[in-house]
Tab-separated table of C-alpha atoms in Angstrom:
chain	number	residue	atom	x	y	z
A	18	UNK	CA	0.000	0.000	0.000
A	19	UNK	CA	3.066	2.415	1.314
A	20	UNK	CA	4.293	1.295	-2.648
A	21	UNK	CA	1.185	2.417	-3.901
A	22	UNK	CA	1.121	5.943	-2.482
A	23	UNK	CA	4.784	6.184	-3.706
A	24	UNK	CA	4.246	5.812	-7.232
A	25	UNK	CA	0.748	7.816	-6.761
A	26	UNK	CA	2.559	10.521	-5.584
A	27	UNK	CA	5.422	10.553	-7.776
A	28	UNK	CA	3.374	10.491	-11.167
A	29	UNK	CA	1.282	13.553	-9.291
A	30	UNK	CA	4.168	15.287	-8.961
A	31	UNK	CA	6.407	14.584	-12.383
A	32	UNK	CA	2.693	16.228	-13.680
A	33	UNK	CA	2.833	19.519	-11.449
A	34	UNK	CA	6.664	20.023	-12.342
A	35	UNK	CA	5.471	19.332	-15.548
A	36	UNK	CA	3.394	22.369	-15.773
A	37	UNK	CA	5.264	24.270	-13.436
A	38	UNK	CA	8.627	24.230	-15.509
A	39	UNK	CA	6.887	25.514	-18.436
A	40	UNK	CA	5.641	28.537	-16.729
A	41	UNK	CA	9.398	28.868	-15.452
A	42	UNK	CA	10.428	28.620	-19.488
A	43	UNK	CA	10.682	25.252	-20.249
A	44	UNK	CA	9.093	24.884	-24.186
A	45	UNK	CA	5.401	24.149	-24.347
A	46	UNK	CA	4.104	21.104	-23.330
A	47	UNK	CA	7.794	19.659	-22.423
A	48	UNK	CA	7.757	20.673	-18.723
A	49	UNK	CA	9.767	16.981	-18.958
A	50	UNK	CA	10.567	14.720	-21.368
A	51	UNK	CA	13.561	12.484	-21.295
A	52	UNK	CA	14.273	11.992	-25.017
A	53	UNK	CA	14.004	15.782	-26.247
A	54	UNK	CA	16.589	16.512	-23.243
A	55	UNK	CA	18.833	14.146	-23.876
A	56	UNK	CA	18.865	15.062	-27.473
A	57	UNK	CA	19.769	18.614	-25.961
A	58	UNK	CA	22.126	17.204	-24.354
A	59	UNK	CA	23.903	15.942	-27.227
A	60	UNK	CA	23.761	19.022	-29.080
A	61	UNK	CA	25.229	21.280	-26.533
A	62	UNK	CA	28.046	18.716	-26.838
A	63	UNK	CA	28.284	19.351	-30.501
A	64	UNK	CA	27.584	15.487	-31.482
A	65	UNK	CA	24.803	16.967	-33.708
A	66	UNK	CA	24.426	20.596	-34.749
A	67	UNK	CA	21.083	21.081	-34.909
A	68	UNK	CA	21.045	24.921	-33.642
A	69	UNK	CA	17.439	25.130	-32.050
A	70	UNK	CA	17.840	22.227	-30.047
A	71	UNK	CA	21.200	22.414	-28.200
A	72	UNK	CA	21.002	23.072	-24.042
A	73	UNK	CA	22.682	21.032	-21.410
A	74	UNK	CA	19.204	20.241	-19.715
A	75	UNK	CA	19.707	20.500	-15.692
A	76	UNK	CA	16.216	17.763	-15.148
A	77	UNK	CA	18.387	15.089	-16.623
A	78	UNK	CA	21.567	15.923	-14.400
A	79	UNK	CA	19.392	15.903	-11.547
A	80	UNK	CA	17.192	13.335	-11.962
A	81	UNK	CA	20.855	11.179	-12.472
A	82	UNK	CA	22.162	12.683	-9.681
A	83	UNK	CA	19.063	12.139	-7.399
A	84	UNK	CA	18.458	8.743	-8.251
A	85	UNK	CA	22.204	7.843	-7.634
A	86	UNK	CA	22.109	9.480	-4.373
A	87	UNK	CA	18.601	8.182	-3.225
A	88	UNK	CA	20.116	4.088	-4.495
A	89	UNK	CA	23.021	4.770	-2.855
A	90	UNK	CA	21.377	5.701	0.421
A	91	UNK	CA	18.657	2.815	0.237
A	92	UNK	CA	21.466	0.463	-0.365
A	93	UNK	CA	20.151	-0.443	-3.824
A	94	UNK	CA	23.128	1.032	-5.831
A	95	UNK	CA	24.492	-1.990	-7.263
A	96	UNK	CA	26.786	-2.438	-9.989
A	97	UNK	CA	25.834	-4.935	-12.600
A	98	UNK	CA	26.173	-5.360	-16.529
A	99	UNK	CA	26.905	-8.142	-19.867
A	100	UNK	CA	23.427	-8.412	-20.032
A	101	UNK	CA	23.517	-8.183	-24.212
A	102	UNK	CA	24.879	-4.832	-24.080
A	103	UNK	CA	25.362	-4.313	-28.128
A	104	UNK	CA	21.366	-5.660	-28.430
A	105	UNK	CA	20.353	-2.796	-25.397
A	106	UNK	CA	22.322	-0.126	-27.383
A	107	UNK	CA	20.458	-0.640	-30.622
A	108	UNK	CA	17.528	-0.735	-29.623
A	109	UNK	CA	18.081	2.620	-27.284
A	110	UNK	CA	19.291	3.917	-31.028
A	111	UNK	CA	16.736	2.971	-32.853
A	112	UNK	CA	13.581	3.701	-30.240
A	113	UNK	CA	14.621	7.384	-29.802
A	114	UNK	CA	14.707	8.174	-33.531
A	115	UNK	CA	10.758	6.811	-33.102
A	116	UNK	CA	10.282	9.200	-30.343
A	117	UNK	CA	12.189	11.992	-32.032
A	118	UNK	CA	9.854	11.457	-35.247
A	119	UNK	CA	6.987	11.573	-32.238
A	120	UNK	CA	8.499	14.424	-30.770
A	121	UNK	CA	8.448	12.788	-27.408
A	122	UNK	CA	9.441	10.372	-24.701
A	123	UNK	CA	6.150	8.328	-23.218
A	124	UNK	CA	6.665	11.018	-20.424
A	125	UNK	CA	6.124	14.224	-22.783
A	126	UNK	CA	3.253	12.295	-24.517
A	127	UNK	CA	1.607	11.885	-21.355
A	128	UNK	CA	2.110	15.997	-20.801
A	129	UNK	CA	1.430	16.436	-24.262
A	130	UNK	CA	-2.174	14.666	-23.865
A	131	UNK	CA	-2.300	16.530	-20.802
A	132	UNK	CA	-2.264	20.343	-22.950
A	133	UNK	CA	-4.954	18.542	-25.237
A	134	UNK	CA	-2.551	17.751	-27.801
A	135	UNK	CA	-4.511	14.775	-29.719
A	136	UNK	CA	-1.541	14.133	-31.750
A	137	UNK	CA	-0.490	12.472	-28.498
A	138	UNK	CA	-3.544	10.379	-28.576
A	139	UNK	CA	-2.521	9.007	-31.944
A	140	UNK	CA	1.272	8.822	-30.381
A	141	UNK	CA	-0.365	6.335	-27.469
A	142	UNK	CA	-2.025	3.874	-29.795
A	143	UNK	CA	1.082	3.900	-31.466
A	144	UNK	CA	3.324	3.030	-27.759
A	145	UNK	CA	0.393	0.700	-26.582
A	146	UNK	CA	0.540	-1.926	-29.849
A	147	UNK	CA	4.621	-1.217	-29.790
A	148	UNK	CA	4.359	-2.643	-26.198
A	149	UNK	CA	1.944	-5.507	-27.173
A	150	UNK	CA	4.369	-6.909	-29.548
A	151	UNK	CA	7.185	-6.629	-27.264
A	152	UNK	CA	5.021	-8.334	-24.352
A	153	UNK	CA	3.983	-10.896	-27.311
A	154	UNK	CA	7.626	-11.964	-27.675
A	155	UNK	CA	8.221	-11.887	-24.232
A	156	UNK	CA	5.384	-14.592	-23.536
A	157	UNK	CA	7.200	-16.609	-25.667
A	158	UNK	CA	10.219	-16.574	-24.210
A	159	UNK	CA	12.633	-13.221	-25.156
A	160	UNK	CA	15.385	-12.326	-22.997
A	161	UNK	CA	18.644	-10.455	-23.421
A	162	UNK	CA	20.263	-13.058	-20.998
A	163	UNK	CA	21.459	-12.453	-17.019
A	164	UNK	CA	23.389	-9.119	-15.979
A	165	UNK	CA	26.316	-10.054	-13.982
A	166	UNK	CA	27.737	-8.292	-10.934
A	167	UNK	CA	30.465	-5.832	-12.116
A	168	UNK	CA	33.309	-4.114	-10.324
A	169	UNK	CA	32.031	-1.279	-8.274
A	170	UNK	CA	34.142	1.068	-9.807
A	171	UNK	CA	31.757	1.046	-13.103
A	172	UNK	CA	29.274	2.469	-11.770
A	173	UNK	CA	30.778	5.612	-10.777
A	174	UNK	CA	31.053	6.464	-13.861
A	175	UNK	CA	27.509	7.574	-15.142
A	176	UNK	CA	27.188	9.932	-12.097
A	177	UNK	CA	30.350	10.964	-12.802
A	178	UNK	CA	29.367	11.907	-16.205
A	179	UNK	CA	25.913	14.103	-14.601
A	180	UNK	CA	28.706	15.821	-12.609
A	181	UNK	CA	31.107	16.898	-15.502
A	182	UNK	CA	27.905	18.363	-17.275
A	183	UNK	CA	26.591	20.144	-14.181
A	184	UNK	CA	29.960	21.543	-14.332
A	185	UNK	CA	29.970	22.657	-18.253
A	186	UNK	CA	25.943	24.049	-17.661
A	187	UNK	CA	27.612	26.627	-14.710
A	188	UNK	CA	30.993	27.559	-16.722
A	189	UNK	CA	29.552	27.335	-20.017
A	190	UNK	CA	32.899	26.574	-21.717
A	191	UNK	CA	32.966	27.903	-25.465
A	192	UNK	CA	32.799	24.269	-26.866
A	193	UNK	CA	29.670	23.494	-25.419
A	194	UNK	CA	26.487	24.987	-27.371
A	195	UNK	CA	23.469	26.748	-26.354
A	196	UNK	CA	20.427	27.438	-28.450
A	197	UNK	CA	19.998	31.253	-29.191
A	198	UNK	CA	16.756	30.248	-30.358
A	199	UNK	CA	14.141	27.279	-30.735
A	200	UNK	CA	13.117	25.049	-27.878
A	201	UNK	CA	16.494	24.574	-26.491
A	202	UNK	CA	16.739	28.157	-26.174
A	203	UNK	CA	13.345	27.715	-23.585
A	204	UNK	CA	14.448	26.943	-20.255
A	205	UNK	CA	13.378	27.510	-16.787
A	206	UNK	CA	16.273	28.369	-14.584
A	207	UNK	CA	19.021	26.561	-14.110
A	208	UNK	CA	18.417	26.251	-9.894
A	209	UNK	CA	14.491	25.051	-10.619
A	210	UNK	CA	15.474	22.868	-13.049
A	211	UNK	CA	18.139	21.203	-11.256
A	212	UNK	CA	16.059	20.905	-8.229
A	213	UNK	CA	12.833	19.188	-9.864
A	214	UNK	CA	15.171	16.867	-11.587
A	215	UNK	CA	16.763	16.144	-8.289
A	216	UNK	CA	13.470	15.589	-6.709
A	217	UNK	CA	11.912	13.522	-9.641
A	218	UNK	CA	15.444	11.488	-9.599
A	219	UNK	CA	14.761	9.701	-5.876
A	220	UNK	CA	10.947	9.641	-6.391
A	221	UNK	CA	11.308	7.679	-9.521
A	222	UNK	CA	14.504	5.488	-7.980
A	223	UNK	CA	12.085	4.753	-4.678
A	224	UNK	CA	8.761	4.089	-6.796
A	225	UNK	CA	10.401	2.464	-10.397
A	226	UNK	CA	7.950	4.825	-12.248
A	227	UNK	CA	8.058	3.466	-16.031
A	228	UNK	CA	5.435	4.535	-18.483
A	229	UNK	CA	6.092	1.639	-20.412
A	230	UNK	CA	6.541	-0.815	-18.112
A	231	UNK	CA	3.108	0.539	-16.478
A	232	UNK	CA	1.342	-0.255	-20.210
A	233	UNK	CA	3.417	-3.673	-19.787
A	234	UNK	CA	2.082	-4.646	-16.964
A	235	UNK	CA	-1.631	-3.913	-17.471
A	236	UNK	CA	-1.190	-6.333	-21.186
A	237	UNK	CA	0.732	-9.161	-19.441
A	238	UNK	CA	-0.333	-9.598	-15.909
A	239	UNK	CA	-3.228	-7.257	-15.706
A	240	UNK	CA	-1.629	-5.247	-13.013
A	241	UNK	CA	-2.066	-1.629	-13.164
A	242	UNK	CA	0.513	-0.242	-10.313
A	243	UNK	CA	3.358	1.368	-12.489
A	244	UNK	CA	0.333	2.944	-14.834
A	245	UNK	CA	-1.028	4.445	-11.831
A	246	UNK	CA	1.458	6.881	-11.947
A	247	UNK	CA	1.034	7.855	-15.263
A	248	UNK	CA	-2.317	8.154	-14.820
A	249	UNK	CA	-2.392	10.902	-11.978
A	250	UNK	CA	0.554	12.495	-13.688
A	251	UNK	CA	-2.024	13.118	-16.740
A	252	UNK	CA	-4.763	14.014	-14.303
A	253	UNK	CA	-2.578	16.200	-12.142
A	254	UNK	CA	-0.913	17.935	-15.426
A	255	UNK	CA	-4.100	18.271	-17.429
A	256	UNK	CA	-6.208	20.490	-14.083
A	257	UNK	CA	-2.880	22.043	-13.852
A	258	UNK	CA	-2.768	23.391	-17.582
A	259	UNK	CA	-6.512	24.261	-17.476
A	260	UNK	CA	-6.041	26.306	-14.077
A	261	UNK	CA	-2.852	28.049	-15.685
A	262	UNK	CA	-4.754	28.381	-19.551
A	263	UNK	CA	-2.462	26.350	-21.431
A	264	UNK	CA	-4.560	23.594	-21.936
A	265	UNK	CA	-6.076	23.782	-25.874
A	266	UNK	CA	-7.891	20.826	-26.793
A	267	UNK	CA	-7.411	19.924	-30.504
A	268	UNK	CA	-4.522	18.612	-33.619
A	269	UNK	CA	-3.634	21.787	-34.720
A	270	UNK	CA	-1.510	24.412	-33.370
A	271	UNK	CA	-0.066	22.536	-31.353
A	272	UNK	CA	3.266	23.021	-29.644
A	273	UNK	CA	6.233	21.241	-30.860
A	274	UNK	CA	3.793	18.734	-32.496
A	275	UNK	CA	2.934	17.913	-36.234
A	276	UNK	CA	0.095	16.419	-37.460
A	277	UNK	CA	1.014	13.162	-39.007
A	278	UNK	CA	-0.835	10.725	-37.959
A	279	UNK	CA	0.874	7.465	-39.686
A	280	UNK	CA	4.183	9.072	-38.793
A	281	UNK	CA	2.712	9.850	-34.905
A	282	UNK	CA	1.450	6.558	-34.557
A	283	UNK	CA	4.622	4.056	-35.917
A	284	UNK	CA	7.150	6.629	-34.445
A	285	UNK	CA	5.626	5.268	-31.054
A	286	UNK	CA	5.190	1.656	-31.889
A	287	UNK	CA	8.953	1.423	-32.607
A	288	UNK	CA	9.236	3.460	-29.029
A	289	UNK	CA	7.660	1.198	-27.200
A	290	UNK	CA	8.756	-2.374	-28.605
A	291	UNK	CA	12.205	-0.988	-28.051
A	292	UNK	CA	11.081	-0.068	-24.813
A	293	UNK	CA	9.611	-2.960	-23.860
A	294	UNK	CA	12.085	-5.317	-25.058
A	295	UNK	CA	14.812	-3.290	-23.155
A	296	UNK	CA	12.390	-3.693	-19.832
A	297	UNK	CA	11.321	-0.075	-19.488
A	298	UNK	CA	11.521	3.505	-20.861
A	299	UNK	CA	14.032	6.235	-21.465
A	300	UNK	CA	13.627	7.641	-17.771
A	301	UNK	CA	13.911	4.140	-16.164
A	302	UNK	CA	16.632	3.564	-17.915
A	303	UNK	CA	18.310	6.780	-16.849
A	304	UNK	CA	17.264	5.389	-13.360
A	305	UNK	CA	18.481	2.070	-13.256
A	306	UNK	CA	21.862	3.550	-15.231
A	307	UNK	CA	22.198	6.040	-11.679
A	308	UNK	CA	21.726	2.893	-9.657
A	309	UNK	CA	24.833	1.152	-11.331
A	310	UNK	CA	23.385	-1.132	-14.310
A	311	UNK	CA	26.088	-0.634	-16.965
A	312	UNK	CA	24.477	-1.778	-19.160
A	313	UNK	CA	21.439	0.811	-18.861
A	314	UNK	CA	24.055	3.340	-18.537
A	315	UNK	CA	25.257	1.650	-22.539
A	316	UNK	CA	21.539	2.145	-23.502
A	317	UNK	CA	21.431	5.457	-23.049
A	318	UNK	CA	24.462	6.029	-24.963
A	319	UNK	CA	22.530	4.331	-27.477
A	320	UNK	CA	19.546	7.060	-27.245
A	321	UNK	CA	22.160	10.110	-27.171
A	322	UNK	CA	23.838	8.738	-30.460
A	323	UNK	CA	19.834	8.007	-32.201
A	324	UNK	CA	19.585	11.341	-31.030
A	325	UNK	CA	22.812	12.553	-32.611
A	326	UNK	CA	21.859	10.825	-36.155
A	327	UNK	CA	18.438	11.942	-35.899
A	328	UNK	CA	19.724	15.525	-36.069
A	329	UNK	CA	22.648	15.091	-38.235
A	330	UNK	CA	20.632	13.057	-41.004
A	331	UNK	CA	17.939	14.858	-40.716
A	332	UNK	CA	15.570	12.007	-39.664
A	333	UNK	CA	14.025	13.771	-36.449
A	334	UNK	CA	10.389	15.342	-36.854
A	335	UNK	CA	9.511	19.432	-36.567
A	336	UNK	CA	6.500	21.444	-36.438
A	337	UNK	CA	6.548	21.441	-40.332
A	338	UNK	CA	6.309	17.636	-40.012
A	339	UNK	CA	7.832	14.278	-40.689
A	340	UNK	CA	11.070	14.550	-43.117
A	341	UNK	CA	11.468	11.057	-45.722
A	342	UNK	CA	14.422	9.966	-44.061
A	343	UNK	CA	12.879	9.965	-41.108
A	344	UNK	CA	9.885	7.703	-41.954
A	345	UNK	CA	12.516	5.457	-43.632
A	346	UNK	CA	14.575	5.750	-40.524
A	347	UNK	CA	11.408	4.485	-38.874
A	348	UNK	CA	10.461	1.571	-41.444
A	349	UNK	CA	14.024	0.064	-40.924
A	350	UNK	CA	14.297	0.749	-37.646
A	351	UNK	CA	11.131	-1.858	-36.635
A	352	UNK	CA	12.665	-3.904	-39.004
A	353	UNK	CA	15.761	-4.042	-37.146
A	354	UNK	CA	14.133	-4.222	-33.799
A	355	UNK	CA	11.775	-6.744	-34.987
A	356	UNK	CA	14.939	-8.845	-35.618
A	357	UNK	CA	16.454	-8.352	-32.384
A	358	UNK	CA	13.254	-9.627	-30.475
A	359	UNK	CA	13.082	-12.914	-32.736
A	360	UNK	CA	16.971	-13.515	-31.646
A	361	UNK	CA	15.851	-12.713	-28.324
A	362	UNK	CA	13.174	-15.781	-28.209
A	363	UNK	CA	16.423	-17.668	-28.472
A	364	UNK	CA	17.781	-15.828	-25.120
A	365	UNK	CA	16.030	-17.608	-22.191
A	366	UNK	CA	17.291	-21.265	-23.678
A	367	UNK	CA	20.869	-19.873	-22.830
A	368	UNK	CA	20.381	-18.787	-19.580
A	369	UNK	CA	21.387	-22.349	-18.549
A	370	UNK	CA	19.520	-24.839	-15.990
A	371	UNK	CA	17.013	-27.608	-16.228
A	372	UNK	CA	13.721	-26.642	-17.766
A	373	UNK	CA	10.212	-28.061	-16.442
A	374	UNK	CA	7.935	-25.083	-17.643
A	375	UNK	CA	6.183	-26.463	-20.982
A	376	UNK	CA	3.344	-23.412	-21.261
A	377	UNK	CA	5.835	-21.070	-23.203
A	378	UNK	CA	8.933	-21.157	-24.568
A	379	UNK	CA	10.741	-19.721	-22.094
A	380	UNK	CA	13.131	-22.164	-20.882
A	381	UNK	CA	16.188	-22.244	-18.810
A	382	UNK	CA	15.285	-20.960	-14.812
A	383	UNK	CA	13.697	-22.761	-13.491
A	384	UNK	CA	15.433	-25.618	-11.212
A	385	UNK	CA	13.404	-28.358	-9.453
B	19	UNK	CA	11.291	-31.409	-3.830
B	20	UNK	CA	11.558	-27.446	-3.404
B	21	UNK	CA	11.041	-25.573	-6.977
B	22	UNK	CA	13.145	-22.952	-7.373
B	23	UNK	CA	13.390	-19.904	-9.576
B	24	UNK	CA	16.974	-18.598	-10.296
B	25	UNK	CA	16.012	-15.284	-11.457
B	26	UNK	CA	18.937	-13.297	-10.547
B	27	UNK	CA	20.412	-10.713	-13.047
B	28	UNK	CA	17.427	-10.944	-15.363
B	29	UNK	CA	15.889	-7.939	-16.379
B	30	UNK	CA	11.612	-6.340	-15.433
B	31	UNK	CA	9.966	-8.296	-15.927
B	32	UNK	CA	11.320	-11.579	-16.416
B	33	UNK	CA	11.416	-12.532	-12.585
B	34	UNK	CA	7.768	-11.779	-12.625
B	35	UNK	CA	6.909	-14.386	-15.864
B	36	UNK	CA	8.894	-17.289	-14.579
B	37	UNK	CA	7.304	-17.103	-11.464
B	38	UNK	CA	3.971	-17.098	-12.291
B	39	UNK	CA	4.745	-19.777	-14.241
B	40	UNK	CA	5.610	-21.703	-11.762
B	41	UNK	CA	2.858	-21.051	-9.758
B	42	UNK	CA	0.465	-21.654	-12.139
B	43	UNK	CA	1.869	-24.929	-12.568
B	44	UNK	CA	2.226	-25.905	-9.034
B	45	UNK	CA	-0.803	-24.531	-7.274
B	46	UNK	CA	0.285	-25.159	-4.146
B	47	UNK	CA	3.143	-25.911	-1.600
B	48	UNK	CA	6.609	-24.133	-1.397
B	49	UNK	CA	8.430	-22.475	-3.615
B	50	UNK	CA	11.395	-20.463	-3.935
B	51	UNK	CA	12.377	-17.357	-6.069
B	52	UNK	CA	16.480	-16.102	-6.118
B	53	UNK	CA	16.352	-12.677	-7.196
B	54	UNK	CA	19.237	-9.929	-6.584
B	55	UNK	CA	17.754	-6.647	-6.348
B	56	UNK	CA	14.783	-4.929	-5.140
B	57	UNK	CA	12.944	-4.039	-7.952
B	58	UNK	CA	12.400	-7.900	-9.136
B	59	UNK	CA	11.569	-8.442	-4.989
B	60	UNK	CA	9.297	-5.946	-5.115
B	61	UNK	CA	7.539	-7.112	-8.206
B	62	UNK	CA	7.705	-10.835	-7.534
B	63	UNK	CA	6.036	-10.159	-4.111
B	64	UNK	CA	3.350	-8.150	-5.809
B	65	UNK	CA	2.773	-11.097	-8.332
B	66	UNK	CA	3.039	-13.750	-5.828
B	67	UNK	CA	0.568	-12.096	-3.659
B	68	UNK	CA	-1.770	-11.180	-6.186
B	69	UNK	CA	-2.282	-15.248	-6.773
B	70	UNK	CA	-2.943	-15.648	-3.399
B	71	UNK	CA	1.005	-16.847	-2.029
B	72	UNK	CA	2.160	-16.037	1.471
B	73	UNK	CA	5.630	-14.380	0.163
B	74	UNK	CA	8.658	-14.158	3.151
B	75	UNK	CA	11.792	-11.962	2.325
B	76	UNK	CA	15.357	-13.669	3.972
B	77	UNK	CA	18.630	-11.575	2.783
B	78	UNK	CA	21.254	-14.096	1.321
B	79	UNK	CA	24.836	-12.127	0.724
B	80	UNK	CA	23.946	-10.553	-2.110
B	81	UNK	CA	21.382	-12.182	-3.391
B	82	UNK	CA	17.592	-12.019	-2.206
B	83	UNK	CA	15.495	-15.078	-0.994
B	84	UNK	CA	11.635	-15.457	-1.371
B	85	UNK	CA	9.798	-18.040	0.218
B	86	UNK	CA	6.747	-18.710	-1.660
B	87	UNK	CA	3.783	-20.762	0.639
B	88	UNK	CA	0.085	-21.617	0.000
């Protein structure tokens, strides 16, 4: 029940800070969203130069920063990894150039929904069959194999990372770059920023938020505690943008959004099967990376470079819509996730051990 | 004999599937589920509970124990 309040009160307040960092001057309807900040991210490092969308986004320092500290004080940083690493970073590649033709993590389509953006609505149809095909393959058996403890030392390093950029957002060294214009120009200040990452950090370490895991769940088992986060956070987010008069119901006009419906809709389905098939989303990733997985910490390598060709091949959606390379990025990047899961059905048979489970074809762990 | 699950290292939310598979398949009695962090714990309890299993948590090293009863 405590559980249940945690991740209650978590998705309520990811939705406030939602709206509340866009009154402080975060863009429109992206109060928080993991993918557009990491792309940021790897702009103001100059891996893509896309000029509107380059800011070293403080959220995403905190919320590493938080979640390291809150594991490491709850005894649950532990460092692990070799879990198919090169399989985790391909599909991290390939499901952010989905959300970047989406124009948003499973968080900012929640917040998106929540400002009456329908596009979003088209965006969740799109995540919820991406994460019944993922939960189809792992019924019958898909797994990326066992993650092995790791020397403690490894998982320093991520935070480590979070500090080094905390560092370059407060000098602002002349290599780094910083929108003059565009959304990565929008930001609220640095202080706010930092802090609601922080806090969002140990409330999603403590309560495993995970938009797609919550979806997951409610396919598979039935079980609707992770969604029950995402559900107040669009309840809490939506009264919030009505109270404040951002909230405008409708396709059109909307912010940092296009239109595209086919585009909206298979941008997400490759989101979530990569999602689900790596066991959760962008920001539970960026979680479980504080906490010491390596090999999350790998996978979201894997969404800053997706991020990095998005802008440098001009695959990632605007306003104005969804480029060609883009929606061939998208074709051949289900086709290439598709392929990972059906290797994957292979993955449980090597996990080793005595099978006695006949109603799947997962195989391999359990020992009588 | 005991049944156990060895699902240490695997990734949300394996744990949870080869449990219930298990206890779909044995009803009743004891079982036991190695995980390693608290996450799978968490989740495995949740399952286990939701099918109507008595769950008890014992701390092993590293690793994490879960007695399963009904």
């Amino acid at each position: 029940m405590k559980n249940k309040l945690l991740i209650v009160a978590t998705g309520g307040i990811v939705g406030l800070l939602g709206v509340f960092l866009v009154t402080m001057g975060n863009p429109a309807n992206m109060g928080y969203c993991i993918a557009c900040f990491l792309r940021d991210i790897t702009g103001a490092l100059g891996l893509h130069r896309a000029a509107p969308v380059q800011y070293l986004r403080p959220e995403i320092i905190g919320l590493v920063l938080g979640a390291f500290f809150s594991a490491l004080f709850s005894r649950e940083f532990r460092v692990v990894g070799g879990s198919n690493t090169l399989a985790r970073f391909t599909l991290a590649f390939f499901g952010i150039i989905g959300m970047l033709v989406f124009l948003g993590c499973p968080v900012r389509m929640v917040l998106r929904l929540a400002g009456g953006d329908l596009n979003a609505l088209v965006g969740l149809a799109g995540l919820i069959v991406g994460v019944a095909i993922g939960t189809m393959f792992l019924k019958h058996g898909y797994s990326l194999g066992r993650a092995l403890p790791q020397n403690k030392g490894a998982g320093f390093i991520f935070p480590s990372i979070a500090v080094v950029l905390l560092v370059f957002l407060l000098v602002q060294p002349a290599f780094i770059f910083f929108s003059q214009e565009g959304p990565g120009s929008l930001h609220a200040p640095v202080i706010i920023s930092l802090a609601a990452g922080l806090l969002v950090g140990v409330l999603a370490q403590r309560s495993r938020l995970c938009m797609v895991g919550g979806i997951r769940d409610l396919i598979f088992f039935r079980d609707t505690h992770l969604l029950s986060g995402f559900v107040t956070m669009l309840i809490v987010a939506a009264l919030g943008n009505v109270i404040i008069g951002n909230f405008n119901l409708g396709f059109e006009q909307q912010p940092i959004a296009h239109t595209d419906g086919l585009w909206n809709f298979l941008g997400m389905t490759l989101a979530g099967l990569a999602a689900t098939l790596l066991g959760g989303c962008p920001l539970r990733q960026l979680i479980s990376a504080s906490e010491g997985n390596t090999d999350s910490v790998i996978t979201v390598l894997g969404f800053v470079a997706g991020a990095a060709f998005a802008h440098n091949f001009g695959l990632a959606a605007s306003a104005k819509g969804v480029p060609g390379a883009g929606q061939v990025a998208v074709i051949l990047g289900l086709l290439v996730v598709a392929a990972i899961a059906v290797i994957g059905l292979q993955g449980s048979k090597a996990i080793g051990g005595k099978t006695n489970v006949t109603d799947s074809g997962r195989s391999g762990t359990i020992m009588s | 004999m005991l049944q156990t699950v060895d699902a240490r290292g695997l990734s949300c939310p394996e744990p949870v599937i080869l449990t219930r598979q298990l206890l779909n398949q044995v009803k009743s009695g004891n079982v036991q589920v190695l995980v390693d962090n608290n996450v799978a714990k968490e989740n495995v309890t949740r399952a286990a509970e939701n099918m109507g299993w008595k769950v008890v948590v014992v701390q092993q090293d590293a690793d994490i124990v879960l007695n399963l009863s009904k």
